[in-house]
């Protein structure tokens, strides 16, 4: 395998990416020693689309216009190095309170209590919709645990340059974490995200 590290000056080419398993609790997958690259965020912000875009796949990860369907934590092995981890989207309006609480707990369990020796977490937003309270809570928790965390403002195609700039300033001053932008529609932001993954 050619090192992804060497390629990130350019657009990385992913030779191997494959679904491994979906989990809702303890699982053997946590015993495998790979760096976790986790994507968390409100339903419909584009987590699955961003993963597909980063991996250069059209539909490895199911993305859909029917939000709130995924209730498991989905693991994808990427080259020999990583698990990409697609967490269930939260805050979906039609989801009942009980189910919502269950997902919240599952996400917090994964982020706080699973044993990933090496992990980077991307909190993904819809650039137009902005932060939710749960996004804020997650960022704060990860910071207090000294875990690597970044915000991805996806769907940046919905904002003009001035709005993008204002959002970046606002988010970085509120959260004190680096903010990256992406659009899977116009295909921008891939290199910058990969730089944080390999970095
Ligand atoms: N305009 C725009 N739409 C996007 C972008 N990325 C994703 N979408 C659309 O947003 C919708 C949701 O995308 P998903 O990738 O399924 O979102 P998700 O966060 O995985 O959703 P859940 O799995 O329900 O949590 C789809 O209709 C995508 O086509 C983007 O960069 N720009
Ligand atoms: Mg999804």
JSON list of C-alpha atoms and ligand atoms in Angstrom, two decimals:
[
{"chain": "A", "resi": 1, "resn": "UNK", "atom": "CA", "xyz": [0.00, 0.00, 0.00]},
{"chain": "A", "resi": 2, "resn": "UNK", "atom": "CA", "xyz": [1.25, 3.45, -0.83]},
{"chain": "A", "resi": 3, "resn": "UNK", "atom": "CA", "xyz": [1.32, 5.62, 2.24]},
{"chain": "A", "resi": 4, "resn": "UNK", "atom": "CA", "xyz": [-1.64, 7.97, 2.49]},
{"chain": "A", "resi": 5, "resn": "UNK", "atom": "CA", "xyz": [0.73, 10.30, 4.32]},
{"chain": "A", "resi": 6, "resn": "UNK", "atom": "CA", "xyz": [2.77, 10.89, 1.18]},
{"chain": "A", "resi": 7, "resn": "UNK", "atom": "CA", "xyz": [-0.28, 11.52, -0.95]},
{"chain": "A", "resi": 8, "resn": "UNK", "atom": "CA", "xyz": [-2.01, 14.17, 1.12]},
{"chain": "A", "resi": 9, "resn": "UNK", "atom": "CA", "xyz": [-0.24, 17.03, -0.57]},
{"chain": "A", "resi": 10, "resn": "UNK", "atom": "CA", "xyz": [-2.32, 15.81, -3.48]},
{"chain": "A", "resi": 11, "resn": "UNK", "atom": "CA", "xyz": [-5.75, 14.25, -3.42]},
{"chain": "A", "resi": 12, "resn": "UNK", "atom": "CA", "xyz": [-5.42, 10.91, -1.64]},
{"chain": "A", "resi": 13, "resn": "UNK", "atom": "CA", "xyz": [-6.41, 7.83, -3.60]},
{"chain": "A", "resi": 14, "resn": "UNK", "atom": "CA", "xyz": [-8.04, 5.13, -1.49]},
{"chain": "A", "resi": 15, "resn": "UNK", "atom": "CA", "xyz": [-7.49, 1.61, -2.74]},
{"chain": "A", "resi": 16, "resn": "UNK", "atom": "CA", "xyz": [-9.36, -0.26, -0.05]},
{"chain": "A", "resi": 17, "resn": "UNK", "atom": "CA", "xyz": [-12.54, 0.80, 1.76]},
{"chain": "A", "resi": 18, "resn": "UNK", "atom": "CA", "xyz": [-15.10, -1.67, 2.98]},
{"chain": "A", "resi": 19, "resn": "UNK", "atom": "CA", "xyz": [-17.99, -1.93, 5.43]},
{"chain": "A", "resi": 20, "resn": "UNK", "atom": "CA", "xyz": [-17.07, -4.05, 8.45]},
{"chain": "A", "resi": 21, "resn": "UNK", "atom": "CA", "xyz": [-19.91, -3.99, 10.95]},
{"chain": "A", "resi": 22, "resn": "UNK", "atom": "CA", "xyz": [-22.63, -1.97, 12.62]},
{"chain": "A", "resi": 23, "resn": "UNK", "atom": "CA", "xyz": [-22.62, -1.98, 16.41]},
{"chain": "A", "resi": 24, "resn": "UNK", "atom": "CA", "xyz": [-24.90, -0.83, 19.22]},
{"chain": "A", "resi": 25, "resn": "UNK", "atom": "CA", "xyz": [-22.56, -1.75, 22.07]},
{"chain": "A", "resi": 26, "resn": "UNK", "atom": "CA", "xyz": [-19.42, -3.68, 22.96]},
{"chain": "A", "resi": 27, "resn": "UNK", "atom": "CA", "xyz": [-17.98, -5.57, 20.01]},
{"chain": "A", "resi": 28, "resn": "UNK", "atom": "CA", "xyz": [-14.82, -7.34, 18.88]},
{"chain": "A", "resi": 29, "resn": "UNK", "atom": "CA", "xyz": [-14.18, -4.51, 16.44]},
{"chain": "A", "resi": 30, "resn": "UNK", "atom": "CA", "xyz": [-12.92, -2.44, 19.38]},
{"chain": "A", "resi": 31, "resn": "UNK", "atom": "CA", "xyz": [-10.07, -4.90, 19.93]},
{"chain": "A", "resi": 32, "resn": "UNK", "atom": "CA", "xyz": [-8.62, -4.20, 16.50]},
{"chain": "A", "resi": 33, "resn": "UNK", "atom": "CA", "xyz": [-5.82, -1.68, 16.57]},
{"chain": "A", "resi": 34, "resn": "UNK", "atom": "CA", "xyz": [-6.64, 0.97, 14.00]},
{"chain": "A", "resi": 35, "resn": "UNK", "atom": "CA", "xyz": [-7.02, 4.70, 14.19]},
{"chain": "A", "resi": 36, "resn": "UNK", "atom": "CA", "xyz": [-10.68, 5.70, 14.48]},
{"chain": "A", "resi": 37, "resn": "UNK", "atom": "CA", "xyz": [-11.89, 8.55, 12.29]},
{"chain": "A", "resi": 38, "resn": "UNK", "atom": "CA", "xyz": [-15.35, 9.35, 13.67]},
{"chain": "A", "resi": 39, "resn": "UNK", "atom": "CA", "xyz": [-18.12, 11.45, 12.13]},
{"chain": "A", "resi": 40, "resn": "UNK", "atom": "CA", "xyz": [-20.87, 12.71, 14.38]},
{"chain": "A", "resi": 41, "resn": "UNK", "atom": "CA", "xyz": [-23.63, 15.24, 13.86]},
{"chain": "A", "resi": 42, "resn": "UNK", "atom": "CA", "xyz": [-27.28, 16.00, 13.46]},
{"chain": "A", "resi": 43, "resn": "UNK", "atom": "CA", "xyz": [-29.25, 13.92, 11.02]},
{"chain": "A", "resi": 44, "resn": "UNK", "atom": "CA", "xyz": [-29.07, 15.02, 7.39]},
{"chain": "A", "resi": 45, "resn": "UNK", "atom": "CA", "xyz": [-25.98, 17.27, 7.70]},
{"chain": "A", "resi": 46, "resn": "UNK", "atom": "CA", "xyz": [-24.12, 15.00, 5.27]},
{"chain": "A", "resi": 47, "resn": "UNK", "atom": "CA", "xyz": [-21.96, 12.70, 7.42]},
{"chain": "A", "resi": 48, "resn": "UNK", "atom": "CA", "xyz": [-22.32, 9.73, 5.09]},
{"chain": "A", "resi": 49, "resn": "UNK", "atom": "CA", "xyz": [-21.84, 11.92, 2.03]},
{"chain": "A", "resi": 50, "resn": "UNK", "atom": "CA", "xyz": [-18.63, 13.36, 3.51]},
{"chain": "A", "resi": 51, "resn": "UNK", "atom": "CA", "xyz": [-17.29, 9.87, 4.20]},
{"chain": "A", "resi": 52, "resn": "UNK", "atom": "CA", "xyz": [-18.03, 8.77, 0.64]},
{"chain": "A", "resi": 53, "resn": "UNK", "atom": "CA", "xyz": [-16.38, 11.92, -0.66]},
{"chain": "A", "resi": 54, "resn": "UNK", "atom": "CA", "xyz": [-13.24, 11.42, 1.47]},
{"chain": "A", "resi": 55, "resn": "UNK", "atom": "CA", "xyz": [-12.95, 7.83, 0.32]},
{"chain": "A", "resi": 56, "resn": "UNK", "atom": "CA", "xyz": [-13.65, 8.65, -3.32]},
{"chain": "A", "resi": 57, "resn": "UNK", "atom": "CA", "xyz": [-16.64, 6.29, -3.36]},
{"chain": "A", "resi": 58, "resn": "UNK", "atom": "CA", "xyz": [-20.06, 7.11, -4.70]},
{"chain": "A", "resi": 59, "resn": "UNK", "atom": "CA", "xyz": [-22.14, 5.01, -2.38]},
{"chain": "A", "resi": 60, "resn": "UNK", "atom": "CA", "xyz": [-20.06, 2.91, 0.00]},
{"chain": "A", "resi": 61, "resn": "UNK", "atom": "CA", "xyz": [-21.87, 4.56, 2.88]},
{"chain": "A", "resi": 62, "resn": "UNK", "atom": "CA", "xyz": [-25.58, 4.82, 2.38]},
{"chain": "A", "resi": 63, "resn": "UNK", "atom": "CA", "xyz": [-26.64, 8.42, 2.26]},
{"chain": "A", "resi": 64, "resn": "UNK", "atom": "CA", "xyz": [-30.23, 9.25, 1.72]},
{"chain": "A", "resi": 65, "resn": "UNK", "atom": "CA", "xyz": [-32.95, 11.83, 1.69]},
{"chain": "A", "resi": 66, "resn": "UNK", "atom": "CA", "xyz": [-34.71, 9.85, 4.43]},
{"chain": "A", "resi": 67, "resn": "UNK", "atom": "CA", "xyz": [-32.89, 10.99, 7.54]},
{"chain": "A", "resi": 68, "resn": "UNK", "atom": "CA", "xyz": [-32.80, 9.18, 10.85]},
{"chain": "A", "resi": 69, "resn": "UNK", "atom": "CA", "xyz": [-32.70, 5.70, 9.39]},
{"chain": "A", "resi": 70, "resn": "UNK", "atom": "CA", "xyz": [-29.31, 4.66, 10.71]},
{"chain": "A", "resi": 71, "resn": "UNK", "atom": "CA", "xyz": [-29.38, 3.72, 14.37]},
{"chain": "A", "resi": 72, "resn": "UNK", "atom": "CA", "xyz": [-26.12, 1.77, 14.51]},
{"chain": "A", "resi": 73, "resn": "UNK", "atom": "CA", "xyz": [-22.50, 2.86, 14.63]},
{"chain": "A", "resi": 74, "resn": "UNK", "atom": "CA", "xyz": [-21.11, 1.78, 11.27]},
{"chain": "A", "resi": 75, "resn": "UNK", "atom": "CA", "xyz": [-17.46, 0.81, 10.86]},
{"chain": "A", "resi": 76, "resn": "UNK", "atom": "CA", "xyz": [-15.59, 0.94, 7.55]},
{"chain": "A", "resi": 77, "resn": "UNK", "atom": "CA", "xyz": [-12.03, -0.27, 7.21]},
{"chain": "A", "resi": 78, "resn": "UNK", "atom": "CA", "xyz": [-9.90, 2.05, 5.13]},
{"chain": "A", "resi": 79, "resn": "UNK", "atom": "CA", "xyz": [-6.55, 0.85, 3.80]},
{"chain": "A", "resi": 80, "resn": "UNK", "atom": "CA", "xyz": [-4.54, -0.84, 6.56]},
{"chain": "A", "resi": 81, "resn": "UNK", "atom": "CA", "xyz": [-4.69, 2.14, 8.84]},
{"chain": "A", "resi": 82, "resn": "UNK", "atom": "CA", "xyz": [-8.15, 3.35, 9.76]},
{"chain": "A", "resi": 83, "resn": "UNK", "atom": "CA", "xyz": [-11.68, 2.65, 10.79]},
{"chain": "A", "resi": 84, "resn": "UNK", "atom": "CA", "xyz": [-14.00, 5.34, 9.52]},
{"chain": "A", "resi": 85, "resn": "UNK", "atom": "CA", "xyz": [-16.87, 5.45, 11.99]},
{"chain": "A", "resi": 86, "resn": "UNK", "atom": "CA", "xyz": [-20.26, 6.77, 10.87]},
{"chain": "A", "resi": 87, "resn": "UNK", "atom": "CA", "xyz": [-22.35, 7.58, 13.93]},
{"chain": "A", "resi": 88, "resn": "UNK", "atom": "CA", "xyz": [-26.14, 7.76, 13.84]},
{"chain": "A", "resi": 89, "resn": "UNK", "atom": "CA", "xyz": [-27.54, 11.21, 13.17]},
{"chain": "A", "resi": 90, "resn": "UNK", "atom": "CA", "xyz": [-29.39, 12.87, 16.02]},
{"chain": "A", "resi": 91, "resn": "UNK", "atom": "CA", "xyz": [-32.12, 15.42, 16.35]},
{"chain": "A", "resi": 92, "resn": "UNK", "atom": "CA", "xyz": [-34.31, 13.96, 13.68]},
{"chain": "A", "resi": 93, "resn": "UNK", "atom": "CA", "xyz": [-37.71, 15.56, 14.17]},
{"chain": "A", "resi": 94, "resn": "UNK", "atom": "CA", "xyz": [-39.90, 12.52, 13.68]},
{"chain": "A", "resi": 95, "resn": "UNK", "atom": "CA", "xyz": [-37.90, 10.43, 16.12]},
{"chain": "A", "resi": 96, "resn": "UNK", "atom": "CA", "xyz": [-39.59, 9.75, 19.46]},
{"chain": "A", "resi": 97, "resn": "UNK", "atom": "CA", "xyz": [-38.10, 11.00, 22.71]},
{"chain": "A", "resi": 98, "resn": "UNK", "atom": "CA", "xyz": [-37.16, 7.49, 23.83]},
{"chain": "A", "resi": 99, "resn": "UNK", "atom": "CA", "xyz": [-35.30, 6.67, 20.63]},
{"chain": "A", "resi": 100, "resn": "UNK", "atom": "CA", "xyz": [-33.61, 10.06, 20.71]},
{"chain": "A", "resi": 101, "resn": "UNK", "atom": "CA", "xyz": [-32.31, 9.44, 24.23]},
{"chain": "A", "resi": 102, "resn": "UNK", "atom": "CA", "xyz": [-31.10, 5.98, 23.21]},
{"chain": "A", "resi": 103, "resn": "UNK", "atom": "CA", "xyz": [-29.07, 7.43, 20.32]},
{"chain": "A", "resi": 104, "resn": "UNK", "atom": "CA", "xyz": [-27.65, 10.17, 22.52]},
{"chain": "A", "resi": 105, "resn": "UNK", "atom": "CA", "xyz": [-26.44, 7.57, 24.99]},
{"chain": "A", "resi": 106, "resn": "UNK", "atom": "CA", "xyz": [-25.00, 5.37, 22.25]},
{"chain": "A", "resi": 107, "resn": "UNK", "atom": "CA", "xyz": [-23.04, 8.28, 20.76]},
{"chain": "A", "resi": 108, "resn": "UNK", "atom": "CA", "xyz": [-21.70, 9.43, 24.13]},
{"chain": "A", "resi": 109, "resn": "UNK", "atom": "CA", "xyz": [-20.76, 5.86, 25.03]},
{"chain": "A", "resi": 110, "resn": "UNK", "atom": "CA", "xyz": [-18.79, 5.51, 21.81]},
{"chain": "A", "resi": 111, "resn": "UNK", "atom": "CA", "xyz": [-17.01, 8.84, 22.20]},
{"chain": "A", "resi": 112, "resn": "UNK", "atom": "CA", "xyz": [-16.28, 8.68, 25.92]},
{"chain": "A", "resi": 113, "resn": "UNK", "atom": "CA", "xyz": [-16.00, 5.06, 26.96]},
{"chain": "A", "resi": 114, "resn": "UNK", "atom": "CA", "xyz": [-14.76, 2.95, 24.09]},
{"chain": "A", "resi": 115, "resn": "UNK", "atom": "CA", "xyz": [-11.10, 2.17, 23.97]},
{"chain": "A", "resi": 116, "resn": "UNK", "atom": "CA", "xyz": [-9.77, 3.77, 20.82]},
{"chain": "A", "resi": 117, "resn": "UNK", "atom": "CA", "xyz": [-6.11, 4.45, 21.46]},
{"chain": "A", "resi": 118, "resn": "UNK", "atom": "CA", "xyz": [-6.03, 6.84, 18.60]},
{"chain": "A", "resi": 119, "resn": "UNK", "atom": "CA", "xyz": [-9.06, 8.76, 17.39]},
{"chain": "A", "resi": 120, "resn": "UNK", "atom": "CA", "xyz": [-9.98, 11.92, 15.57]},
{"chain": "A", "resi": 121, "resn": "UNK", "atom": "CA", "xyz": [-13.60, 13.08, 15.71]},
{"chain": "A", "resi": 122, "resn": "UNK", "atom": "CA", "xyz": [-15.26, 15.36, 13.20]},
{"chain": "A", "resi": 123, "resn": "UNK", "atom": "CA", "xyz": [-18.43, 17.09, 14.37]},
{"chain": "A", "resi": 124, "resn": "UNK", "atom": "CA", "xyz": [-20.27, 17.71, 11.11]},
{"chain": "A", "resi": 125, "resn": "UNK", "atom": "CA", "xyz": [-22.67, 20.62, 10.65]},
{"chain": "A", "resi": 126, "resn": "UNK", "atom": "CA", "xyz": [-24.90, 21.91, 7.92]},
{"chain": "A", "resi": 127, "resn": "UNK", "atom": "CA", "xyz": [-23.13, 25.24, 7.30]},
{"chain": "A", "resi": 128, "resn": "UNK", "atom": "CA", "xyz": [-26.46, 26.99, 6.87]},
{"chain": "A", "resi": 129, "resn": "UNK", "atom": "CA", "xyz": [-28.16, 25.50, 9.93]},
{"chain": "A", "resi": 130, "resn": "UNK", "atom": "CA", "xyz": [-25.23, 25.87, 12.34]},
{"chain": "A", "resi": 131, "resn": "UNK", "atom": "CA", "xyz": [-24.66, 24.23, 15.72]},
{"chain": "A", "resi": 132, "resn": "UNK", "atom": "CA", "xyz": [-27.07, 22.23, 17.82]},
{"chain": "A", "resi": 133, "resn": "UNK", "atom": "CA", "xyz": [-26.85, 21.98, 21.61]},
{"chain": "A", "resi": 134, "resn": "UNK", "atom": "CA", "xyz": [-25.74, 18.37, 21.32]},
{"chain": "A", "resi": 135, "resn": "UNK", "atom": "CA", "xyz": [-22.92, 19.41, 18.95]},
{"chain": "A", "resi": 136, "resn": "UNK", "atom": "CA", "xyz": [-21.75, 21.88, 21.62]},
{"chain": "A", "resi": 137, "resn": "UNK", "atom": "CA", "xyz": [-21.96, 19.24, 24.31]},
{"chain": "A", "resi": 138, "resn": "UNK", "atom": "CA", "xyz": [-19.92, 16.76, 22.28]},
{"chain": "A", "resi": 139, "resn": "UNK", "atom": "CA", "xyz": [-17.20, 19.28, 21.42]},
{"chain": "A", "resi": 140, "resn": "UNK", "atom": "CA", "xyz": [-16.92, 20.31, 25.08]},
{"chain": "A", "resi": 141, "resn": "UNK", "atom": "CA", "xyz": [-16.71, 16.70, 26.28]},
{"chain": "A", "resi": 142, "resn": "UNK", "atom": "CA", "xyz": [-14.05, 15.75, 23.74]},
{"chain": "A", "resi": 143, "resn": "UNK", "atom": "CA", "xyz": [-12.01, 18.82, 24.60]},
{"chain": "A", "resi": 144, "resn": "UNK", "atom": "CA", "xyz": [-12.17, 18.01, 28.30]},
{"chain": "A", "resi": 145, "resn": "UNK", "atom": "CA", "xyz": [-10.90, 14.51, 27.46]},
{"chain": "A", "resi": 146, "resn": "UNK", "atom": "CA", "xyz": [-8.13, 16.01, 25.31]},
{"chain": "A", "resi": 147, "resn": "UNK", "atom": "CA", "xyz": [-9.31, 14.09, 22.28]},
{"chain": "A", "resi": 148, "resn": "UNK", "atom": "CA", "xyz": [-8.68, 15.38, 18.77]},
{"chain": "A", "resi": 149, "resn": "UNK", "atom": "CA", "xyz": [-11.79, 17.16, 17.56]},
{"chain": "A", "resi": 150, "resn": "UNK", "atom": "CA", "xyz": [-12.58, 19.32, 14.54]},
{"chain": "A", "resi": 151, "resn": "UNK", "atom": "CA", "xyz": [-15.74, 20.84, 13.16]},
{"chain": "A", "resi": 152, "resn": "UNK", "atom": "CA", "xyz": [-16.67, 20.29, 9.53]},
{"chain": "A", "resi": 153, "resn": "UNK", "atom": "CA", "xyz": [-19.13, 22.86, 8.18]},
{"chain": "A", "resi": 154, "resn": "UNK", "atom": "CA", "xyz": [-20.53, 20.83, 5.29]},
{"chain": "A", "resi": 155, "resn": "UNK", "atom": "CA", "xyz": [-22.87, 22.10, 2.56]},
{"chain": "A", "resi": 156, "resn": "UNK", "atom": "CA", "xyz": [-20.72, 25.24, 2.28]},
{"chain": "A", "resi": 157, "resn": "UNK", "atom": "CA", "xyz": [-22.20, 25.57, -1.22]},
{"chain": "A", "resi": 158, "resn": "UNK", "atom": "CA", "xyz": [-25.22, 27.11, 0.53]},
{"chain": "A", "resi": 159, "resn": "UNK", "atom": "CA", "xyz": [-23.17, 30.08, 1.77]},
{"chain": "A", "resi": 160, "resn": "UNK", "atom": "CA", "xyz": [-21.31, 32.84, -0.04]},
{"chain": "A", "resi": 161, "resn": "UNK", "atom": "CA", "xyz": [-17.70, 33.64, 0.86]},
{"chain": "A", "resi": 162, "resn": "UNK", "atom": "CA", "xyz": [-18.61, 36.38, 3.28]},
{"chain": "A", "resi": 163, "resn": "UNK", "atom": "CA", "xyz": [-21.01, 34.10, 5.13]},
{"chain": "A", "resi": 164, "resn": "UNK", "atom": "CA", "xyz": [-18.40, 31.33, 5.24]},
{"chain": "A", "resi": 165, "resn": "UNK", "atom": "CA", "xyz": [-15.89, 33.70, 6.76]},
{"chain": "A", "resi": 166, "resn": "UNK", "atom": "CA", "xyz": [-18.37, 34.94, 9.36]},
{"chain": "A", "resi": 167, "resn": "UNK", "atom": "CA", "xyz": [-19.34, 31.38, 10.30]},
{"chain": "A", "resi": 168, "resn": "UNK", "atom": "CA", "xyz": [-15.72, 30.32, 10.71]},
{"chain": "A", "resi": 169, "resn": "UNK", "atom": "CA", "xyz": [-15.01, 33.25, 13.05]},
{"chain": "A", "resi": 170, "resn": "UNK", "atom": "CA", "xyz": [-18.17, 32.65, 15.06]},
{"chain": "A", "resi": 171, "resn": "UNK", "atom": "CA", "xyz": [-17.61, 28.90, 15.46]},
{"chain": "A", "resi": 172, "resn": "UNK", "atom": "CA", "xyz": [-13.92, 29.16, 16.27]},
{"chain": "A", "resi": 173, "resn": "UNK", "atom": "CA", "xyz": [-14.47, 31.82, 18.89]},
{"chain": "A", "resi": 174, "resn": "UNK", "atom": "CA", "xyz": [-17.33, 29.90, 20.50]},
{"chain": "A", "resi": 175, "resn": "UNK", "atom": "CA", "xyz": [-15.89, 26.38, 20.39]},
{"chain": "A", "resi": 176, "resn": "UNK", "atom": "CA", "xyz": [-12.12, 26.93, 20.31]},
{"chain": "A", "resi": 177, "resn": "UNK", "atom": "CA", "xyz": [-11.65, 24.14, 17.78]},
{"chain": "A", "resi": 178, "resn": "UNK", "atom": "CA", "xyz": [-10.51, 24.41, 14.17]},
{"chain": "A", "resi": 179, "resn": "UNK", "atom": "CA", "xyz": [-13.33, 24.64, 11.63]},
{"chain": "A", "resi": 180, "resn": "UNK", "atom": "CA", "xyz": [-13.03, 23.09, 8.18]},
{"chain": "A", "resi": 181, "resn": "UNK", "atom": "CA", "xyz": [-15.41, 23.57, 5.30]},
{"chain": "A", "resi": 182, "resn": "UNK", "atom": "CA", "xyz": [-16.65, 21.05, 2.79]},
{"chain": "A", "resi": 183, "resn": "UNK", "atom": "CA", "xyz": [-19.17, 20.54, 0.05]},
{"chain": "A", "resi": 184, "resn": "UNK", "atom": "CA", "xyz": [-19.74, 17.10, -1.34]},
{"chain": "A", "resi": 185, "resn": "UNK", "atom": "CA", "xyz": [-21.98, 18.65, -3.97]},
{"chain": "A", "resi": 186, "resn": "UNK", "atom": "CA", "xyz": [-19.25, 20.90, -5.43]},
{"chain": "A", "resi": 187, "resn": "UNK", "atom": "CA", "xyz": [-16.47, 18.62, -4.20]},
{"chain": "A", "resi": 188, "resn": "UNK", "atom": "CA", "xyz": [-14.36, 20.90, -2.08]},
{"chain": "A", "resi": 189, "resn": "UNK", "atom": "CA", "xyz": [-12.56, 20.52, 1.24]},
{"chain": "A", "resi": 190, "resn": "UNK", "atom": "CA", "xyz": [-11.28, 16.96, 0.87]},
{"chain": "A", "resi": 191, "resn": "UNK", "atom": "CA", "xyz": [-7.55, 17.68, 1.15]},
{"chain": "A", "resi": 192, "resn": "UNK", "atom": "CA", "xyz": [-7.96, 19.83, 4.24]},
{"chain": "A", "resi": 193, "resn": "UNK", "atom": "CA", "xyz": [-9.91, 17.13, 6.06]},
{"chain": "A", "resi": 194, "resn": "UNK", "atom": "CA", "xyz": [-7.42, 14.41, 5.08]},
{"chain": "A", "resi": 195, "resn": "UNK", "atom": "CA", "xyz": [-4.61, 16.59, 6.45]},
{"chain": "A", "resi": 196, "resn": "UNK", "atom": "CA", "xyz": [-6.25, 16.39, 9.91]},
{"chain": "A", "resi": 197, "resn": "UNK", "atom": "CA", "xyz": [-6.76, 12.64, 9.60]},
{"chain": "A", "resi": 198, "resn": "UNK", "atom": "CA", "xyz": [-3.15, 11.79, 8.84]},
{"chain": "A", "resi": 199, "resn": "UNK", "atom": "CA", "xyz": [-1.72, 14.63, 10.93]},
{"chain": "B", "resi": 1, "resn": "LIG", "atom": "N1", "xyz": [-26.22, 21.11, -0.86]},
{"chain": "B", "resi": 1, "resn": "LIG", "atom": "C1", "xyz": [-25.56, 20.07, -0.34]},
{"chain": "B", "resi": 1, "resn": "LIG", "atom": "N2", "xyz": [-26.22, 18.93, -0.02]},
{"chain": "B", "resi": 1, "resn": "LIG", "atom": "C2", "xyz": [-25.51, 17.91, 0.52]},
{"chain": "B", "resi": 1, "resn": "LIG", "atom": "C3", "xyz": [-24.11, 18.00, 0.76]},
{"chain": "B", "resi": 1, "resn": "LIG", "atom": "N3", "xyz": [-23.70, 16.84, 1.33]},
{"chain": "B", "resi": 1, "resn": "LIG", "atom": "C4", "xyz": [-24.80, 16.06, 1.46]},
{"chain": "B", "resi": 1, "resn": "LIG", "atom": "N4", "xyz": [-25.90, 16.68, 0.98]},
{"chain": "B", "resi": 1, "resn": "LIG", "atom": "C5", "xyz": [-27.27, 16.15, 0.92]},
{"chain": "B", "resi": 1, "resn": "LIG", "atom": "O1", "xyz": [-27.80, 16.09, 2.25]},
{"chain": "B", "resi": 1, "resn": "LIG", "atom": "C6", "xyz": [-28.65, 14.96, 2.41]},
{"chain": "B", "resi": 1, "resn": "LIG", "atom": "C7", "xyz": [-28.22, 14.13, 3.61]},
{"chain": "B", "resi": 1, "resn": "LIG", "atom": "O2", "xyz": [-26.95, 13.56, 3.37]},
{"chain": "B", "resi": 1, "resn": "LIG", "atom": "P1", "xyz": [-26.44, 12.30, 4.21]},
{"chain": "B", "resi": 1, "resn": "LIG", "atom": "O3", "xyz": [-25.02, 12.09, 3.82]},
{"chain": "B", "resi": 1, "resn": "LIG", "atom": "O4", "xyz": [-27.38, 11.17, 4.07]},
{"chain": "B", "resi": 1, "resn": "LIG", "atom": "O5", "xyz": [-26.54, 12.90, 5.69]},
{"chain": "B", "resi": 1, "resn": "LIG", "atom": "P2", "xyz": [-26.25, 12.15, 7.08]},
{"chain": "B", "resi": 1, "resn": "LIG", "atom": "O6", "xyz": [-25.68, 13.18, 7.99]},
{"chain": "B", "resi": 1, "resn": "LIG", "atom": "O7", "xyz": [-25.44, 10.93, 6.86]},
{"chain": "B", "resi": 1, "resn": "LIG", "atom": "O8", "xyz": [-27.74, 11.77, 7.56]},
{"chain": "B", "resi": 1, "resn": "LIG", "atom": "P3", "xyz": [-28.15, 10.63, 8.65]},
{"chain": "B", "resi": 1, "resn": "LIG", "atom": "O9", "xyz": [-27.52, 9.34, 8.21]},
{"chain": "B", "resi": 1, "resn": "LIG", "atom": "O10", "xyz": [-29.64, 10.61, 8.62]},
{"chain": "B", "resi": 1, "resn": "LIG", "atom": "O11", "xyz": [-27.64, 11.09, 9.97]},
{"chain": "B", "resi": 1, "resn": "LIG", "atom": "C8", "xyz": [-28.61, 14.20, 1.08]},
{"chain": "B", "resi": 1, "resn": "LIG", "atom": "O12", "xyz": [-29.74, 14.54, 0.33]},
{"chain": "B", "resi": 1, "resn": "LIG", "atom": "C9", "xyz": [-27.33, 14.71, 0.43]},
{"chain": "B", "resi": 1, "resn": "LIG", "atom": "O13", "xyz": [-27.38, 14.65, -0.97]},
{"chain": "B", "resi": 1, "resn": "LIG", "atom": "C10", "xyz": [-23.43, 19.21, 0.38]},
{"chain": "B", "resi": 1, "resn": "LIG", "atom": "O14", "xyz": [-22.21, 19.38, 0.53]},
{"chain": "B", "resi": 1, "resn": "LIG", "atom": "N5", "xyz": [-24.21, 20.20, -0.16]},
{"chain": "B", "resi": 2, "resn": "LIG", "atom": "MG1", "xyz": [-25.83, 8.92, 7.29]}
]
